[in-house]
Amino acid sequence: MNNVEAAVANAAAAAAANPESELVQEEECNRDFTVRKTAITLVENDDGEKHEQPLWCERCAVYRFDPETKEWKERGRGECKFLQHRESYRIRIVVRQDKTLYVRLNHYIPDEPLTANCGSDRAWTWRCTDFSGEGDSAEIRSFAIRFATTAKAQDFYKQWESARSVNVQISSGTYVHPAADVDADAATPSTLSNGDGSALADPIDTKHDEGATHSDAPTPADDTSAAATAAALDTGSGTETAQDPSPSAETSSK
């Protein structure tokens, strides 16, 4: 009999002699399993849009021209919105990245005409001041936006021109919001006249001139090969850039 067998035999003999030695003393449980309620404080996530009226929204892809590599690089994909402030009436364009909601484009519509992208009827390009760099640095960069269909691209063009006209009138102090005209008409008594029984003259028409002409945008010095590389927008190609949460803006909103 080896040592292992001897140990087993001794253990069996001891267990037979004292059966209670096999009982295991249970530990007393003093844990509290009562469900505890924790107060949750709701934090409001202000995206700066609660004081604005959405005018238009459509999915798009945004690109920025890289002067070093001479190619368009994708900034992000998401919903493109035109938002008008309820008090100042200025209109801005905002594009947020899908899921992360990082701001990829955010600036007031400037007095800058859109330029059709060569080789594509679904994309437009323009220039504005880019503040997305490090620190407070800013530089004039070219941006492009592409839509799924030609109809959506044309609709974007109309919205841009309308917003551009509104912002120009606001800057010159000649803009009157349509709601203000309605309120003024509602507050004016119907008996007002010139004293001779004739009705007062109609208010000044403050609608912007749809046929107004504007000078073409200056050609950027760093876009010498943009025409050769812009065709990549139509095919959806382009190099991905880092997910930069900083907004690209000419004039950032709230």
XYZ file of N, CA and C in Angstrom, residues 2 4 9-10 33 51 72 83 94 96 101 105 116 126 130 135 139-140 157 172 175 184 245-246 252:
75
model
N 0.680 2.089 -0.963
C 1.490 3.307 -1.040
C 0.924 4.393 -0.131
N -0.542 7.243 -0.833
C -1.851 7.795 -1.218
C -2.972 6.894 -0.732
N -7.351 5.607 3.115
C -7.889 4.660 4.101
C -8.026 5.305 5.464
N -7.043 6.080 5.870
C -7.105 6.771 7.161
C -8.258 7.773 7.201
N -29.861 42.894 0.140
C -30.215 42.849 -1.273
C -31.362 43.799 -1.615
N -33.149 77.654 -30.718
C -33.587 79.009 -31.038
C -33.625 79.238 -32.548
N -9.469 66.150 -52.953
C -10.584 66.348 -52.043
C -10.584 65.254 -50.986
N -30.616 76.445 -41.127
C -31.296 76.867 -39.905
C -31.351 78.387 -39.845
N -25.440 73.660 -41.428
C -24.830 72.757 -40.454
C -24.879 71.337 -40.995
N -23.780 67.515 -39.524
C -23.276 66.715 -38.408
C -23.029 65.283 -38.866
N -22.492 62.662 -34.314
C -23.035 64.023 -34.319
C -21.949 65.083 -34.232
N -19.528 70.780 -40.634
C -19.655 72.043 -41.364
C -20.604 72.925 -40.576
N -20.482 75.033 -59.723
C -20.776 73.649 -60.096
C -19.484 72.860 -60.204
N -17.652 75.771 -52.859
C -17.579 77.165 -52.446
C -16.385 77.331 -51.525
N -12.032 78.642 -42.615
C -12.017 77.387 -41.857
C -11.305 77.602 -40.528
N -5.690 75.717 -32.355
C -5.703 77.055 -31.788
C -6.745 77.938 -32.457
N -8.045 79.871 -42.016
C -7.577 79.977 -43.384
C -8.740 79.773 -44.338
N -8.613 80.360 -45.512
C -9.630 80.207 -46.536
C -9.448 78.848 -47.199
N -29.062 74.154 -54.188
C -28.645 75.410 -54.810
C -29.690 76.507 -54.566
N -27.276 94.515 -44.646
C -27.507 95.877 -45.125
C -28.645 96.570 -44.385
N -33.703 93.855 -44.499
C -34.516 92.634 -44.449
C -35.652 92.775 -43.449
N -47.898 93.036 -38.842
C -48.194 94.448 -39.070
C -49.558 94.618 -39.724
N -13.820 66.875 -33.893
C -15.078 67.405 -33.391
C -15.209 68.901 -33.535
N -14.126 69.620 -33.901
C -14.187 71.060 -34.012
C -14.980 71.438 -35.252
N -18.988 80.750 -36.396
C -19.662 79.697 -35.637
C -20.850 80.268 -34.915
